[in-house]
mmCIF file of C-alpha atoms in Angstrom:
data_model
loop_
_atom_site.group_PDB
_atom_site.id
_atom_site.type_symbol
_atom_site.label_atom_id
_atom_site.label_comp_id
_atom_site.label_asym_id
_atom_site.label_seq_id
_atom_site.Cartn_x
_atom_site.Cartn_y
_atom_site.Cartn_z
ATOM 1 C CA MET A 18 -31.152 4.227 16.282
ATOM 2 C CA GLU A 19 -27.376 4.301 16.169
ATOM 3 C CA LEU A 20 -26.006 2.436 13.333
ATOM 4 C CA TRP A 21 -22.291 1.185 13.864
ATOM 5 C CA PHE A 22 -19.615 -0.800 11.248
ATOM 6 C CA THR A 23 -17.544 -3.196 12.920
ATOM 7 C CA GLU A 24 -14.633 -4.858 11.454
ATOM 8 C CA LYS A 25 -13.795 -8.340 12.705
ATOM 9 C CA GLN A 26 -10.146 -8.396 12.660
ATOM 10 C CA THR A 27 -9.868 -11.863 14.451
ATOM 11 C CA SER A 28 -12.556 -14.460 15.379
ATOM 12 C CA ASN A 29 -12.476 -12.323 19.113
ATOM 13 C CA PHE A 30 -11.476 -8.721 18.406
ATOM 14 C CA GLY A 31 -13.031 -6.000 16.165
ATOM 15 C CA ILE A 32 -12.627 -2.017 15.959
ATOM 16 C CA THR A 33 -16.220 -0.664 15.595
ATOM 17 C CA ALA A 34 -17.135 3.078 14.141
ATOM 18 C CA LYS A 35 -20.625 4.935 14.113
ATOM 19 C CA ILE A 36 -21.774 5.836 10.678
ATOM 20 C CA LYS A 37 -24.019 8.445 9.616
ATOM 21 C CA HIS A 38 -24.559 7.426 6.202
ATOM 22 C CA THR A 39 -23.994 4.200 3.759
ATOM 23 C CA LEU A 40 -22.959 5.683 0.382
ATOM 24 C CA VAL A 41 -22.231 2.389 -1.562
ATOM 25 C CA ASP A 42 -23.066 -1.185 -0.620
ATOM 26 C CA GLU A 43 -22.777 -3.193 -3.432
ATOM 27 C CA GLN A 44 -21.187 -6.801 -4.754
ATOM 28 C CA THR A 45 -18.762 -6.291 -7.535
ATOM 29 C CA ASP A 46 -17.508 -8.945 -9.699
ATOM 30 C CA PHE A 47 -14.749 -9.318 -7.453
ATOM 31 C CA GLN A 48 -15.598 -8.595 -3.751
ATOM 32 C CA HIS A 49 -18.221 -6.770 -1.358
ATOM 33 C CA LEU A 50 -17.428 -3.029 -1.731
ATOM 34 C CA SER A 51 -18.881 -0.518 0.910
ATOM 35 C CA ILE A 52 -18.495 3.155 1.207
ATOM 36 C CA VAL A 53 -19.699 4.685 4.775
ATOM 37 C CA ASP A 54 -19.840 8.189 6.362
ATOM 38 C CA THR A 55 -18.255 7.579 9.385
ATOM 39 C CA LEU A 56 -18.530 10.191 12.586
ATOM 40 C CA GLU A 57 -14.903 9.824 13.655
ATOM 41 C CA PHE A 58 -12.996 9.109 10.369
ATOM 42 C CA GLY A 59 -15.120 10.561 7.938
ATOM 43 C CA ARG A 60 -15.681 8.579 4.456
ATOM 44 C CA MET A 61 -14.565 4.917 4.428
ATOM 45 C CA LEU A 62 -13.794 2.506 1.779
ATOM 46 C CA VAL A 63 -14.668 -1.152 3.292
ATOM 47 C CA LEU A 64 -13.760 -4.360 1.118
ATOM 48 C CA ASP A 65 -15.035 -7.504 2.171
ATOM 49 C CA GLY A 66 -15.624 -6.306 5.441
ATOM 50 C CA MET A 67 -12.454 -4.856 5.871
ATOM 51 C CA VAL A 68 -11.425 -0.903 5.856
ATOM 52 C CA MET A 69 -9.261 -0.350 3.213
ATOM 53 C CA THR A 70 -9.052 3.745 3.687
ATOM 54 C CA THR A 71 -10.501 6.834 5.415
ATOM 55 C CA VAL A 72 -10.280 10.517 4.600
ATOM 56 C CA LYS A 73 -8.885 11.067 8.088
ATOM 57 C CA ASP A 74 -5.559 8.597 8.245
ATOM 58 C CA GLU A 75 -5.244 7.685 4.977
ATOM 59 C CA PHE A 76 -2.459 9.855 4.315
ATOM 60 C CA VAL A 77 -0.361 7.531 6.569
ATOM 61 C CA TYR A 78 -0.779 4.407 4.624
ATOM 62 C CA HIS A 79 -0.490 6.443 1.131
ATOM 63 C CA GLU A 80 2.852 8.136 2.156
ATOM 64 C CA MET A 81 4.632 5.137 3.607
ATOM 65 C CA VAL A 82 3.970 2.908 0.774
ATOM 66 C CA THR A 83 5.223 5.203 -1.818
ATOM 67 C CA HIS A 84 8.128 7.611 -0.326
ATOM 68 C CA PRO A 85 10.313 5.348 1.123
ATOM 69 C CA ALA A 86 10.869 3.440 -1.940
ATOM 70 C CA LEU A 87 10.697 6.679 -4.070
ATOM 71 C CA VAL A 88 13.255 8.496 -1.963
ATOM 72 C CA THR A 89 15.685 5.283 -1.934
ATOM 73 C CA HIS A 90 15.884 4.784 -5.961
ATOM 74 C CA PRO A 91 17.973 7.781 -7.017
ATOM 75 C CA ASN A 92 15.774 8.018 -10.615
ATOM 76 C CA PRO A 93 12.493 6.627 -10.331
ATOM 77 C CA LYS A 94 11.014 7.337 -13.776
ATOM 78 C CA HIS A 95 8.770 4.602 -14.605
ATOM 79 C CA VAL A 96 6.404 3.481 -11.412
ATOM 80 C CA LEU A 97 3.402 0.715 -11.171
ATOM 81 C CA VAL A 98 1.285 0.626 -8.461
ATOM 82 C CA VAL A 99 -0.564 -2.898 -8.259
ATOM 83 C CA GLY A 100 -4.009 -2.260 -6.567
ATOM 84 C CA GLY A 101 -4.613 0.913 -5.136
ATOM 85 C CA GLY A 102 -7.595 1.793 -6.918
ATOM 86 C CA ASP A 103 -8.650 4.426 -4.386
ATOM 87 C CA GLY A 104 -5.994 6.426 -5.917
ATOM 88 C CA GLY A 105 -4.138 7.303 -2.988
ATOM 89 C CA ALA A 106 -0.645 5.955 -3.996
ATOM 90 C CA ILE A 107 -0.661 7.206 -7.204
ATOM 91 C CA ARG A 108 -1.385 10.718 -5.514
ATOM 92 C CA GLU A 109 1.915 10.321 -3.749
ATOM 93 C CA VAL A 110 3.784 9.324 -6.389
ATOM 94 C CA LEU A 111 3.120 12.128 -8.617
ATOM 95 C CA LYS A 112 5.102 14.240 -5.733
ATOM 96 C CA HIS A 113 8.308 13.204 -7.258
ATOM 97 C CA PRO A 114 8.850 15.493 -10.251
ATOM 98 C CA GLU A 115 11.382 12.809 -11.869
ATOM 99 C CA VAL A 116 8.560 10.168 -12.098
ATOM 100 C CA GLU A 117 7.683 10.304 -16.105
ATOM 101 C CA LYS A 118 5.008 7.729 -16.140
ATOM 102 C CA ALA A 119 2.836 6.256 -13.140
ATOM 103 C CA VAL A 120 0.794 3.042 -13.841
ATOM 104 C CA LEU A 121 -2.045 2.080 -11.956
ATOM 105 C CA VAL A 122 -3.476 -1.643 -12.395
ATOM 106 C CA GLU A 123 -6.587 -2.262 -10.503
ATOM 107 C CA ILE A 124 -8.462 -5.532 -10.808
ATOM 108 C CA ASP A 125 -11.932 -4.146 -9.707
ATOM 109 C CA GLY A 126 -13.032 -0.753 -11.775
ATOM 110 C CA LYS A 127 -15.674 -0.285 -9.233
ATOM 111 C CA VAL A 128 -13.289 0.635 -6.869
ATOM 112 C CA ILE A 129 -11.576 3.323 -8.948
ATOM 113 C CA GLU A 130 -15.156 4.469 -10.301
ATOM 114 C CA TYR A 131 -16.454 5.036 -6.415
ATOM 115 C CA SER A 132 -13.296 6.407 -5.034
ATOM 116 C CA LYS A 133 -13.602 9.088 -7.684
ATOM 117 C CA THR A 134 -17.331 10.230 -6.692
ATOM 118 C CA TYR A 135 -16.843 9.791 -3.356
ATOM 119 C CA LEU A 136 -13.340 9.852 -2.314
ATOM 120 C CA PRO A 137 -12.181 12.539 -4.552
ATOM 121 C CA GLU A 138 -9.576 13.953 -1.753
ATOM 122 C CA ILE A 139 -7.825 10.418 -2.412
ATOM 123 C CA ALA A 140 -8.446 9.850 -6.278
ATOM 124 C CA GLY A 141 -8.220 13.423 -7.382
ATOM 125 C CA SER A 142 -4.784 12.264 -9.167
ATOM 126 C CA LEU A 143 -5.828 9.563 -11.391
ATOM 127 C CA GLU A 144 -6.704 12.066 -14.365
ATOM 128 C CA GLU A 145 -3.260 13.627 -14.156
ATOM 129 C CA PRO A 146 -1.380 13.154 -17.499
ATOM 130 C CA ARG A 147 1.810 11.407 -16.188
ATOM 131 C CA VAL A 148 -1.042 8.816 -15.049
ATOM 132 C CA GLU A 149 -2.141 5.441 -16.949
ATOM 133 C CA VAL A 150 -5.056 3.377 -15.307
ATOM 134 C CA ILE A 151 -5.473 -0.079 -16.387
ATOM 135 C CA VAL A 152 -8.425 -2.359 -15.417
ATOM 136 C CA ASN A 153 -6.558 -5.517 -15.104
ATOM 137 C CA ASP A 154 -5.080 -8.781 -13.035
ATOM 138 C CA GLY A 155 -1.830 -6.939 -11.610
ATOM 139 C CA PHE A 156 -0.442 -10.301 -11.072
ATOM 140 C CA MET A 157 -0.570 -10.830 -15.005
ATOM 141 C CA HIS A 158 0.585 -7.253 -15.813
ATOM 142 C CA ILE A 159 3.505 -7.868 -14.047
ATOM 143 C CA HIS A 160 4.136 -11.289 -15.726
ATOM 144 C CA GLU A 161 3.840 -9.612 -19.201
ATOM 145 C CA ASN A 162 5.903 -6.473 -18.537
ATOM 146 C CA LYS A 163 9.740 -7.390 -18.069
ATOM 147 C CA ASN A 164 12.492 -5.008 -17.301
ATOM 148 C CA THR A 165 9.863 -2.506 -17.439
ATOM 149 C CA TYR A 166 10.072 -0.463 -14.041
ATOM 150 C CA ASP A 167 12.168 1.424 -11.598
ATOM 151 C CA VAL A 168 9.922 1.079 -8.887
ATOM 152 C CA ILE A 169 6.528 -1.271 -7.942
ATOM 153 C CA MET A 170 4.293 -0.724 -5.279
ATOM 154 C CA VAL A 171 1.741 -3.582 -4.117
ATOM 155 C CA ASP A 172 -0.875 -1.713 -2.744
ATOM 156 C CA SER A 173 -3.529 -4.719 -1.760
ATOM 157 C CA THR A 174 -5.921 -5.702 0.353
ATOM 158 C CA GLU A 175 -4.957 -8.272 2.969
ATOM 159 C CA PRO A 176 -4.507 -12.085 1.254
ATOM 160 C CA VAL A 177 -8.220 -12.672 0.635
ATOM 161 C CA GLY A 178 -10.224 -12.922 -2.119
ATOM 162 C CA PRO A 179 -8.738 -11.148 -5.623
ATOM 163 C CA ALA A 180 -5.689 -10.426 -3.507
ATOM 164 C CA VAL A 181 -4.429 -14.129 -2.515
ATOM 165 C CA ASP A 182 -1.824 -14.342 -5.251
ATOM 166 C CA LEU A 183 -0.050 -10.976 -4.499
ATOM 167 C CA PHE A 184 1.311 -12.414 -1.472
ATOM 168 C CA SER A 185 2.773 -15.526 -3.488
ATOM 169 C CA LYS A 186 6.383 -16.293 -4.010
ATOM 170 C CA GLY A 187 5.815 -16.312 -7.626
ATOM 171 C CA PHE A 188 4.507 -12.749 -7.573
ATOM 172 C CA TYR A 189 7.617 -11.325 -5.876
ATOM 173 C CA GLN A 190 9.776 -13.384 -8.698
ATOM 174 C CA GLY A 191 7.549 -11.778 -11.504
ATOM 175 C CA ILE A 192 8.238 -8.230 -9.679
ATOM 176 C CA TYR A 193 11.931 -9.096 -9.664
ATOM 177 C CA ASP A 194 11.460 -9.632 -13.214
ATOM 178 C CA ALA A 195 9.441 -6.741 -14.194
ATOM 179 C CA LEU A 196 11.937 -4.694 -12.669
ATOM 180 C CA LYS A 197 14.951 -2.934 -14.234
ATOM 181 C CA GLU A 198 18.581 -3.972 -13.196
ATOM 182 C CA ASP A 199 18.638 -1.391 -10.098
ATOM 183 C CA GLY A 200 14.643 -1.314 -9.102
ATOM 184 C CA ILE A 201 13.025 -1.305 -6.055
ATOM 185 C CA PHE A 202 9.688 -2.883 -4.905
ATOM 186 C CA VAL A 203 7.303 -2.520 -1.783
ATOM 187 C CA ALA A 204 4.173 -4.368 -0.501
ATOM 188 C CA GLN A 205 2.229 -3.807 2.758
ATOM 189 C CA THR A 206 2.524 -6.975 4.709
ATOM 190 C CA ASP A 207 -0.032 -6.398 7.555
ATOM 191 C CA ASN A 208 0.494 -6.349 11.428
ATOM 192 C CA PRO A 209 2.499 -8.411 13.959
ATOM 193 C CA TRP A 210 -0.357 -8.626 16.259
ATOM 194 C CA PHE A 211 -2.656 -10.614 14.727
ATOM 195 C CA LYS A 212 -0.595 -11.795 11.177
ATOM 196 C CA ALA A 213 2.671 -12.792 12.437
ATOM 197 C CA ASP A 214 2.870 -15.843 10.239
ATOM 198 C CA LEU A 215 2.343 -13.573 6.981
ATOM 199 C CA ILE A 216 5.476 -11.285 8.031
ATOM 200 C CA THR A 217 7.543 -14.291 8.404
ATOM 201 C CA GLN A 218 6.646 -16.174 5.180
ATOM 202 C CA VAL A 219 6.487 -12.934 2.976
ATOM 203 C CA ASN A 220 10.197 -11.755 4.774
ATOM 204 C CA LYS A 221 11.291 -15.223 3.668
ATOM 205 C CA ASP A 222 10.160 -15.333 0.325
ATOM 206 C CA VAL A 223 11.480 -11.803 -0.493
ATOM 207 C CA LYS A 224 14.760 -12.602 0.713
ATOM 208 C CA GLU A 225 15.059 -15.655 -1.619
ATOM 209 C CA ILE A 226 14.462 -13.288 -4.643
ATOM 210 C CA PHE A 227 16.074 -9.662 -3.829
ATOM 211 C CA PRO A 228 19.729 -9.372 -2.097
ATOM 212 C CA ILE A 229 18.311 -6.328 -0.052
ATOM 213 C CA VAL A 230 15.450 -6.674 1.795
ATOM 214 C CA ASN A 231 14.004 -4.002 4.737
ATOM 215 C CA VAL A 232 10.551 -4.282 6.749
ATOM 216 C CA TYR A 233 9.752 -0.940 8.069
ATOM 217 C CA GLN A 234 6.693 0.079 9.748
ATOM 218 C CA ALA A 235 3.714 2.895 10.280
ATOM 219 C CA ASN A 236 0.861 3.821 12.849
ATOM 220 C CA ILE A 237 -2.638 3.792 11.193
ATOM 221 C CA PRO A 238 -5.068 3.819 13.695
ATOM 222 C CA THR A 239 -8.191 2.378 11.408
ATOM 223 C CA TYR A 240 -5.895 -0.780 10.234
ATOM 224 C CA PRO A 241 -5.942 -4.026 12.503
ATOM 225 C CA SER A 242 -3.495 -3.393 15.915
ATOM 226 C CA GLY A 243 -2.541 0.268 14.489
ATOM 227 C CA MET A 244 0.477 -1.294 13.679
ATOM 228 C CA TRP A 245 1.292 -2.156 10.322
ATOM 229 C CA THR A 246 4.420 -3.110 8.116
ATOM 230 C CA PHE A 247 5.511 -2.764 5.080
ATOM 231 C CA THR A 248 8.449 -4.996 3.268
ATOM 232 C CA MET A 249 10.774 -3.538 0.703
ATOM 233 C CA GLY A 250 12.554 -5.642 -1.795
ATOM 234 C CA SER A 251 15.713 -3.715 -3.717
ATOM 235 C CA LYS A 252 18.157 -5.025 -6.377
ATOM 236 C CA VAL A 253 21.110 -2.300 -5.461
ATOM 237 C CA HIS A 254 19.577 0.552 -3.144
ATOM 238 C CA ASP A 255 19.350 0.263 0.207
ATOM 239 C CA PRO A 256 17.074 2.462 2.185
ATOM 240 C CA LEU A 257 19.148 2.599 5.458
ATOM 241 C CA GLN A 258 22.009 4.153 3.225
ATOM 242 C CA VAL A 259 19.904 6.791 1.862
ATOM 243 C CA ASP A 260 21.627 10.306 2.925
ATOM 244 C CA LYS A 261 19.014 12.345 5.044
ATOM 245 C CA LYS A 262 20.265 15.969 3.790
ATOM 246 C CA THR A 263 19.181 14.738 -0.098
ATOM 247 C CA ILE A 264 15.601 13.956 1.139
ATOM 248 C CA LYS A 265 13.752 16.866 -0.267
ATOM 249 C CA GLU A 266 10.978 18.052 1.737
ATOM 250 C CA MET A 267 7.146 17.385 -0.133
ATOM 251 C CA ASP A 268 3.668 18.110 0.676
ATOM 252 C CA THR A 269 3.482 15.429 3.335
ATOM 253 C CA LYS A 270 1.760 14.893 6.807
ATOM 254 C CA TYR A 271 3.656 12.003 8.059
ATOM 255 C CA TYR A 272 6.545 10.826 5.980
ATOM 256 C CA CYS A 273 9.548 13.113 6.361
ATOM 257 C CA ALA A 274 13.367 13.202 6.453
ATOM 258 C CA ASP A 275 13.669 12.170 10.086
ATOM 259 C CA LEU A 276 11.213 9.398 9.804
ATOM 260 C CA HIS A 277 12.759 8.002 6.760
ATOM 261 C CA HIS A 278 15.582 5.939 8.983
ATOM 262 C CA ALA A 279 13.328 5.746 11.970
ATOM 263 C CA ALA A 280 10.762 3.591 10.282
ATOM 264 C CA PHE A 281 12.927 0.775 9.889
ATOM 265 C CA ALA A 282 13.844 0.511 13.665
ATOM 266 C CA LEU A 283 11.381 -2.275 14.546
ATOM 267 C CA PRO A 284 10.433 -3.777 18.101
ATOM 268 C CA LYS A 285 12.259 -6.312 19.064
ATOM 269 C CA PHE A 286 9.295 -8.991 18.804
ATOM 270 C CA VAL A 287 8.969 -8.183 15.130
ATOM 271 C CA GLN A 288 12.616 -8.162 14.592
ATOM 272 C CA ASP A 289 11.940 -11.922 15.658
ATOM 273 C CA LEU A 290 9.583 -12.389 13.099
ATOM 274 C CA ILE A 291 11.927 -11.748 10.364
ATOM 275 C CA LYS A 292 15.122 -13.464 11.683
#
């Protein structure tokens, strides 16, 4: 008998993957958590029926949620990742030697625990000395730490369950206050095919708070539609003004100096969403 996992991305469309084994299937205090081993993408973390990451393609998301902002900021010493309990964003943050401290705030400790066990390729940097892991509400952490961080990354699930508040204007204002005077933040903002209204609303909210706002994209095959957007808000530094020659080579598979500016070139229909 064949076993398949299907993520219903809308009521009429989904993606499916053939499964070898189910490694974890548990209702945590916050969400339903599964880790399955698929034939096509390897081990896959699923939260509330949505694919969060897979061993095969995780590098795209984790590199793109981190490096564009870290390259744009001239001296990102203190970095916060909200969510991201799988540890992939933290792994990428640590590739920047100027980062002195990387803080991970994840509301669901089970995500961290199972990622360390079943996704060591992704979570392997969570024990590094520059990392502080906090199991708590990222929304509250933001509001309790004013003028603290150089760069903040919101590595959240889609806006359901425990992540709903992480797409609110109040949260973005809290991020602004938690950043230092030249701080930058970036958040994953879903895809323009199925969540066009979300991208429009987030862009509008962030523009009312941050003077410099840019949207960029990446191709992530296991995410709805494969086309994924990120929204960056900055107090001072413009990612489009980064000199390509200053971008140092890193151990990456997707992000590179040539891609930095190219990622901000959006198809016309996406440009229309954020006018």
